[in-house]
Amino acid sequence: MITVGLLIGQWQLALYGLLGTITSTLTAYIIGLDYGSIRAGLYGYNGCLTAIILAYFSCAFYSPLIIGPILLMSAYSTIFLVAIAKLVAVRLGLSPFTFSSQMCSLLWLLGAMKFRYFSIDETLLTSGLLRTFIEKPSLSNITITQYSLIDIFAGFPASVSQVYFINSPLTGIIILLGILICSPILSFFALFGAIIGQLSAAYLFGLPAETIRMGLGGYNSVLTCQALGGMFFVLSGYQIWFFTLFGSIMSVIAQIAISVFFSPIGIPPLLLPSTLISWIFCLMAESSKNMIAVKLSAVSIPEDHLRRFHLTSLVKAHFEFLNNLSTILQKSRHDEDISIEDLTIIEAEFVPILLCSYAYQNDIKNLKALLHEGADVNSTDYDLRSPLHLAACGGKSELCVMLVRNFRANVNLVDELGGTPLYDAFCHGNFHLIPFLYAWGARMPGSKTTELAFCLCAFSFEGNLEAVQYLVACGVNPNLADYNGRTALHLAVCGNHFSIVKYLVEEGKASLSIADYYNQTPIQYALHLTDNRIADYFHHCRDQTSKQKPRKINIFMEDTFIDDDDDHDHDHDDDDGNQEQENNDEESSENISMTVEESLLPALFCMAAAEGDIKQMANLLEQFPEFRADSVDYDFRSAAHVAAAEGQLSSIEFLCEYSYRKNQDLSWIKREDRWGFSPIEEAYHYGHYEVANYLIERIKNNQNLILSNPKQNFKIKPIVISMRQWKKVLHFGALASNNEAELIDGLISTGVFLSSELYADYDGRTPMHLAAANGHLDVIKVLQRYGYDGKTQRDRWGNSALDEARRKKFTEIIDILLEDIV
């Protein structure tokens, strides 16, 4: 929109400005500067101003000769910007502003006085608009310059357009509207600076009416006012208004002073006054408690700075149990106010923890307060978990509705473990949330396709119709096969579950002709059943497509969700009296008794452990003596889980040493989180074998300090228990199939996998079967060492691991299994 305004005001200058922008941006790209900064336009605005200034003051305004100098100096403005930034930005923490374009323009204007083919329009340089009064009149003879309303009111928007050296009130109004779209605050301060600058120039210097009408008294104040009024300072407190007003007036004085200083050589002040005044105020900001400066790397629009400031006040209130928040932030200062440099840290790290904690506790009031103050509903913690993830895990209907409908939470955010809110709702047995989430676009994560297909087969075999219905309705293809080529329909037939067979065929469109590993179709398995219902059913619908359409998810189980909403009590203190709500909210009892401190401290501790920040971990433990290092967060993950996932061995070592000093047991090494993972599994899963081996050694050397069954802090629904068991079966089978012998050895030796359990799937196939079928000798040896044999356990078809090896002619495996039998 600003470009449109420039084209309307003087299209030639606008085109020159576009040329300068393109040239300076391409220069940055060729040099190889930061791509993100290039995309943000940080290397284009100086080139734009340089091109406009050169064209405006050149006699060759309408001649193509000026294009060469514009290309040259616009390119140089990028180089000069990078150089000057090393001084003012890196060392002083100041923005270069438009200093690069001013220096490049002045360099050309001074040189042009000696150029043969490029001359300067001296009528512009020597105009008397800003000339000094050599002869001062006596006070009794002073005559006040008369200004018409047109001079005054046309001069205000003209001052805005003069930033681009265009004398057009209409262009100024369009520029203000363009800024308004991006930032209403910046648009206001642009107009405020124009007004203050124009009035100051008229009052202090009595500039001619023509000068005021052209806006030449306020264009530097426009830029200064924008810089001080919210761009580089937080717009908080009355003091900032005083500083902004004072800075605007000083810009006018500096403009006149520099104009006088440059008058002997006929050079205009350009935009140097605004740059100098802004630098002075930015430099003195650190010495003032009433001015909150924005760190250069955190500069955004004033609305963002103001939102973060208000959000910080809320965060400080919510963290009031901390003696000193700056300790957590690791800052040396200990005053009550948090500087603007810390607001980004607070928003990125503390706010997500607060949001997730309140979502876990179903504390809608505090959650709303944070979101209304501008907290991002999609902000995620150290495990990429959002408030909607926690609400879905807890089965909290009202909270999910609020987050999605009122605050437009992203229903498909993927966390560190690959889960989405819909996936979490299903895995925690909160089926009543699935219709609502799916209707708002939530989907199962693509990375979980294999796992979900396996669970569909398992639930079909178990006869869990409700789980099968929701998986199919959520988009899990019932024709997806497991590692044996078997589909959910195969397993439903083998389990003799007629209702599931009928559902899969009629509503899931399951195929009757898919053959498994043994070349058997569901129809063939049905013929072996003593009950003929399924075989007869297949006979009637064989090779026919059901005319019944699949049930829509927003209709399916709709009554269940509506009933849950109607029964949901806004006050979770009454949850104990509502049995249905207890069933839908797995952590209700823990949520009621847990304080903010108890919920937040473990999350803060986990955050420090994830970063390997031993000092911060020690500070928290020292500041809160009652806090235990093995405490868990809202996902029942301890610092050990997070540190192991991030490969932070130093954090793990600190936790072990701290447990030794406090004579605490090491059962946290084997404690499972919400998804049934222990720290050792996390270390193995992310390939941090050094961390895993360290934990294994601690277990071996300290058996007396490790409880055999670590206490879990949450209730688990039967379906969740079933799903965890099947996931472990799938996980163990996948490791055996992929020849992960070392990993299997570590998981069994530490008790993650129990040697007393077979981990057989719904077809009776164990990891030993899968290892033998794939020829993985190392896995066979590991399993044998822990007591597994290859003959006694037979699958559905009567085959043992030895039979699998014989079928594939893996002679070494056959020999080892035979030796084991002997």
mmCIF file of C-alpha atoms in Angstrom, residues 413-598:
data_model
loop_
_atom_site.group_PDB
_atom_site.id
_atom_site.type_symbol
_atom_site.label_atom_id
_atom_site.label_comp_id
_atom_site.label_asym_id
_atom_site.label_seq_id
_atom_site.Cartn_x
_atom_site.Cartn_y
_atom_site.Cartn_z
ATOM 1 C CA LEU A 413 0.097 -30.003 16.167
ATOM 2 C CA VAL A 414 2.585 -32.871 16.390
ATOM 3 C CA ASP A 415 4.523 -33.280 19.626
ATOM 4 C CA GLU A 416 8.010 -34.680 20.161
ATOM 5 C CA LEU A 417 6.608 -38.215 20.350
ATOM 6 C CA GLY A 418 4.745 -37.865 17.054
ATOM 7 C CA GLY A 419 1.284 -37.530 18.586
ATOM 8 C CA THR A 420 -1.560 -35.172 17.731
ATOM 9 C CA PRO A 421 -4.466 -34.210 20.044
ATOM 10 C CA LEU A 422 -6.734 -36.705 18.250
ATOM 11 C CA TYR A 423 -4.143 -39.450 18.689
ATOM 12 C CA ASP A 424 -3.769 -38.565 22.380
ATOM 13 C CA ALA A 425 -7.530 -38.628 22.899
ATOM 14 C CA PHE A 426 -7.750 -42.109 21.390
ATOM 15 C CA CYS A 427 -4.685 -43.528 23.136
ATOM 16 C CA HIS A 428 -6.027 -42.374 26.505
ATOM 17 C CA GLY A 429 -9.444 -43.877 25.882
ATOM 18 C CA ASN A 430 -11.209 -40.512 25.663
ATOM 19 C CA PHE A 431 -13.463 -41.526 22.790
ATOM 20 C CA HIS A 432 -16.029 -38.854 23.673
ATOM 21 C CA LEU A 433 -13.623 -36.173 22.358
ATOM 22 C CA ILE A 434 -12.964 -37.817 18.998
ATOM 23 C CA PRO A 435 -16.126 -36.648 17.131
ATOM 24 C CA PHE A 436 -15.557 -33.023 18.112
ATOM 25 C CA LEU A 437 -11.842 -32.971 17.290
ATOM 26 C CA TYR A 438 -12.345 -34.781 13.991
ATOM 27 C CA ALA A 439 -15.156 -32.414 12.997
ATOM 28 C CA TRP A 440 -12.721 -29.513 13.486
ATOM 29 C CA GLY A 441 -10.145 -31.072 11.187
ATOM 30 C CA ALA A 442 -8.086 -33.143 13.612
ATOM 31 C CA ARG A 443 -6.430 -36.207 12.095
ATOM 32 C CA MET A 444 -4.252 -39.076 13.163
ATOM 33 C CA PRO A 445 -0.503 -38.466 12.580
ATOM 34 C CA GLY A 446 0.918 -40.071 9.469
ATOM 35 C CA SER A 447 3.961 -41.284 11.398
ATOM 36 C CA LYS A 448 1.719 -43.531 13.494
ATOM 37 C CA THR A 449 0.125 -45.387 10.571
ATOM 38 C CA THR A 450 1.914 -48.686 11.249
ATOM 39 C CA GLU A 451 1.195 -48.517 14.960
ATOM 40 C CA LEU A 452 -2.489 -47.659 14.441
ATOM 41 C CA ALA A 453 -2.920 -50.429 11.871
ATOM 42 C CA PHE A 454 -1.428 -52.896 14.365
ATOM 43 C CA CYS A 455 -3.741 -51.599 17.120
ATOM 44 C CA LEU A 456 -6.710 -51.974 14.774
ATOM 45 C CA CYS A 457 -5.763 -55.613 14.228
ATOM 46 C CA ALA A 458 -5.278 -56.121 17.975
ATOM 47 C CA PHE A 459 -8.627 -54.582 18.928
ATOM 48 C CA SER A 460 -10.341 -56.558 16.169
ATOM 49 C CA PHE A 461 -8.867 -59.725 17.652
ATOM 50 C CA GLU A 462 -9.854 -58.705 21.202
ATOM 51 C CA GLY A 463 -13.400 -57.834 20.151
ATOM 52 C CA ASN A 464 -13.269 -54.150 21.152
ATOM 53 C CA LEU A 465 -15.881 -52.849 18.711
ATOM 54 C CA GLU A 466 -15.860 -49.273 20.044
ATOM 55 C CA ALA A 467 -12.115 -48.877 19.552
ATOM 56 C CA VAL A 468 -12.360 -50.390 16.069
ATOM 57 C CA GLN A 469 -15.184 -48.026 15.155
ATOM 58 C CA TYR A 470 -13.267 -44.950 16.218
ATOM 59 C CA LEU A 471 -10.039 -45.995 14.522
ATOM 60 C CA VAL A 472 -11.816 -46.617 11.218
ATOM 61 C CA ALA A 473 -13.872 -43.443 11.557
ATOM 62 C CA CYS A 474 -10.668 -41.460 12.179
ATOM 63 C CA GLY A 475 -9.250 -42.582 8.861
ATOM 64 C CA VAL A 476 -7.228 -45.700 9.725
ATOM 65 C CA ASN A 477 -7.487 -47.900 6.641
ATOM 66 C CA PRO A 478 -8.798 -51.365 7.651
ATOM 67 C CA ASN A 479 -7.033 -52.847 4.627
ATOM 68 C CA LEU A 480 -3.588 -51.962 5.972
ATOM 69 C CA ALA A 481 -1.662 -55.132 6.787
ATOM 70 C CA ASP A 482 0.691 -55.887 9.660
ATOM 71 C CA TYR A 483 4.142 -57.496 9.313
ATOM 72 C CA ASN A 484 2.463 -60.842 8.555
ATOM 73 C CA GLY A 485 0.269 -59.390 5.836
ATOM 74 C CA ARG A 486 -2.825 -59.726 8.021
ATOM 75 C CA THR A 487 -5.558 -57.104 8.153
ATOM 76 C CA ALA A 488 -8.077 -56.269 10.844
ATOM 77 C CA LEU A 489 -10.630 -58.446 9.050
ATOM 78 C CA HIS A 490 -8.315 -61.456 9.279
ATOM 79 C CA LEU A 491 -8.052 -60.977 13.041
ATOM 80 C CA ALA A 492 -11.753 -60.292 13.569
ATOM 81 C CA VAL A 493 -12.516 -63.584 11.807
ATOM 82 C CA CYS A 494 -9.896 -65.466 13.824
ATOM 83 C CA GLY A 495 -11.409 -64.039 17.025
ATOM 84 C CA ASN A 496 -14.909 -64.958 15.796
ATOM 85 C CA HIS A 497 -16.239 -61.439 16.376
ATOM 86 C CA PHE A 498 -19.176 -61.193 14.028
ATOM 87 C CA SER A 499 -20.137 -57.600 14.922
ATOM 88 C CA ILE A 500 -16.633 -56.353 14.111
ATOM 89 C CA VAL A 501 -16.524 -58.349 10.879
ATOM 90 C CA LYS A 502 -19.821 -56.821 9.815
ATOM 91 C CA TYR A 503 -18.669 -53.304 10.722
ATOM 92 C CA LEU A 504 -15.352 -53.643 8.873
ATOM 93 C CA VAL A 505 -17.028 -54.941 5.731
ATOM 94 C CA GLU A 506 -20.078 -52.685 5.611
ATOM 95 C CA GLU A 507 -18.729 -49.434 6.966
ATOM 96 C CA GLY A 508 -14.969 -49.823 6.726
ATOM 97 C CA LYS A 509 -15.050 -51.286 3.223
ATOM 98 C CA ALA A 510 -12.617 -54.005 4.269
ATOM 99 C CA SER A 511 -11.517 -56.279 1.441
ATOM 100 C CA LEU A 512 -12.391 -59.992 1.601
ATOM 101 C CA SER A 513 -9.681 -61.020 -0.847
ATOM 102 C CA ILE A 514 -6.430 -59.827 0.792
ATOM 103 C CA ALA A 515 -4.144 -62.808 1.434
ATOM 104 C CA ASP A 516 -1.755 -62.896 4.387
ATOM 105 C CA TYR A 517 1.763 -64.284 4.828
ATOM 106 C CA TYR A 518 0.365 -67.822 4.529
ATOM 107 C CA ASN A 519 -1.731 -66.950 1.458
ATOM 108 C CA GLN A 520 -4.976 -67.146 3.414
ATOM 109 C CA THR A 521 -7.901 -64.724 2.992
ATOM 110 C CA PRO A 522 -10.505 -63.850 5.647
ATOM 111 C CA ILE A 523 -12.989 -66.056 3.813
ATOM 112 C CA GLN A 524 -10.708 -69.067 4.101
ATOM 113 C CA TYR A 525 -10.198 -68.491 7.824
ATOM 114 C CA ALA A 526 -13.974 -68.222 8.299
ATOM 115 C CA LEU A 527 -14.424 -71.692 6.834
ATOM 116 C CA HIS A 528 -12.346 -73.173 9.690
ATOM 117 C CA LEU A 529 -14.593 -71.714 12.412
ATOM 118 C CA THR A 530 -17.124 -73.975 14.132
ATOM 119 C CA ASP A 531 -19.566 -71.046 14.113
ATOM 120 C CA ASN A 532 -20.848 -70.599 10.547
ATOM 121 C CA ARG A 533 -22.274 -67.078 10.941
ATOM 122 C CA ILE A 534 -19.228 -65.298 9.542
ATOM 123 C CA ALA A 535 -18.808 -67.798 6.686
ATOM 124 C CA ASP A 536 -22.482 -67.446 5.767
ATOM 125 C CA TYR A 537 -22.200 -63.665 5.948
ATOM 126 C CA PHE A 538 -19.189 -63.708 3.623
ATOM 127 C CA HIS A 539 -21.103 -65.956 1.240
ATOM 128 C CA HIS A 540 -23.884 -63.360 0.897
ATOM 129 C CA CYS A 541 -21.631 -60.337 0.466
ATOM 130 C CA ARG A 542 -18.741 -61.954 -1.428
ATOM 131 C CA ASP A 543 -17.481 -59.855 -4.328
ATOM 132 C CA GLN A 544 -20.213 -57.294 -3.679
ATOM 133 C CA THR A 545 -19.759 -53.714 -2.583
ATOM 134 C CA SER A 546 -21.958 -52.615 0.259
ATOM 135 C CA LYS A 547 -24.361 -49.855 -0.704
ATOM 136 C CA GLN A 548 -24.280 -48.438 2.786
ATOM 137 C CA LYS A 549 -22.067 -45.385 3.079
ATOM 138 C CA PRO A 550 -19.479 -45.174 5.859
ATOM 139 C CA ARG A 551 -20.745 -43.397 8.929
ATOM 140 C CA LYS A 552 -19.640 -39.778 9.214
ATOM 141 C CA ILE A 553 -17.422 -39.010 12.188
ATOM 142 C CA ASN A 554 -19.344 -35.863 13.138
ATOM 143 C CA ILE A 555 -22.496 -37.987 13.442
ATOM 144 C CA PHE A 556 -20.875 -41.107 14.846
ATOM 145 C CA MET A 557 -21.177 -41.212 18.655
ATOM 146 C CA GLU A 558 -22.540 -37.644 18.551
ATOM 147 C CA ASP A 559 -24.869 -38.264 21.486
ATOM 148 C CA THR A 560 -21.967 -39.352 23.654
ATOM 149 C CA PHE A 561 -20.140 -36.050 23.186
ATOM 150 C CA ILE A 562 -23.275 -33.951 23.741
ATOM 151 C CA ASP A 563 -24.095 -35.807 26.944
ATOM 152 C CA ASP A 564 -20.555 -35.296 28.177
ATOM 153 C CA ASP A 565 -20.803 -31.563 27.568
ATOM 154 C CA ASP A 566 -24.119 -31.335 29.376
ATOM 155 C CA ASP A 567 -22.842 -33.229 32.399
ATOM 156 C CA HIS A 568 -19.499 -31.465 32.590
ATOM 157 C CA ASP A 569 -19.182 -29.451 35.780
ATOM 158 C CA HIS A 570 -17.378 -26.137 35.481
ATOM 159 C CA ASP A 571 -16.093 -26.507 39.006
ATOM 160 C CA HIS A 572 -13.717 -29.444 38.986
ATOM 161 C CA ASP A 573 -13.896 -29.611 42.772
ATOM 162 C CA ASP A 574 -17.183 -31.486 42.314
ATOM 163 C CA ASP A 575 -15.673 -34.127 40.041
ATOM 164 C CA ASP A 576 -15.533 -36.697 42.856
ATOM 165 C CA GLY A 577 -19.304 -36.863 42.875
ATOM 166 C CA ASN A 578 -19.590 -37.455 39.159
ATOM 167 C CA GLN A 579 -18.613 -41.003 38.257
ATOM 168 C CA GLU A 580 -18.984 -40.383 34.543
ATOM 169 C CA GLN A 581 -16.613 -37.449 34.659
ATOM 170 C CA GLU A 582 -14.089 -39.547 36.591
ATOM 171 C CA ASN A 583 -14.174 -42.086 33.796
ATOM 172 C CA ASN A 584 -13.625 -39.383 31.202
ATOM 173 C CA ASP A 585 -10.870 -37.642 33.136
ATOM 174 C CA GLU A 586 -8.110 -40.018 34.093
ATOM 175 C CA GLU A 587 -6.198 -37.610 36.320
ATOM 176 C CA SER A 588 -9.124 -35.851 38.036
ATOM 177 C CA SER A 589 -8.129 -36.694 41.580
ATOM 178 C CA GLU A 590 -4.525 -35.612 41.050
ATOM 179 C CA ASN A 591 -5.619 -32.367 39.381
ATOM 180 C CA ILE A 592 -7.763 -31.316 42.325
ATOM 181 C CA SER A 593 -5.032 -31.641 44.906
ATOM 182 C CA MET A 594 -2.121 -30.356 42.824
ATOM 183 C CA THR A 595 -1.080 -26.750 43.365
ATOM 184 C CA VAL A 596 0.428 -24.445 40.763
ATOM 185 C CA GLU A 597 3.807 -24.838 42.427
ATOM 186 C CA GLU A 598 3.587 -28.631 42.354
#
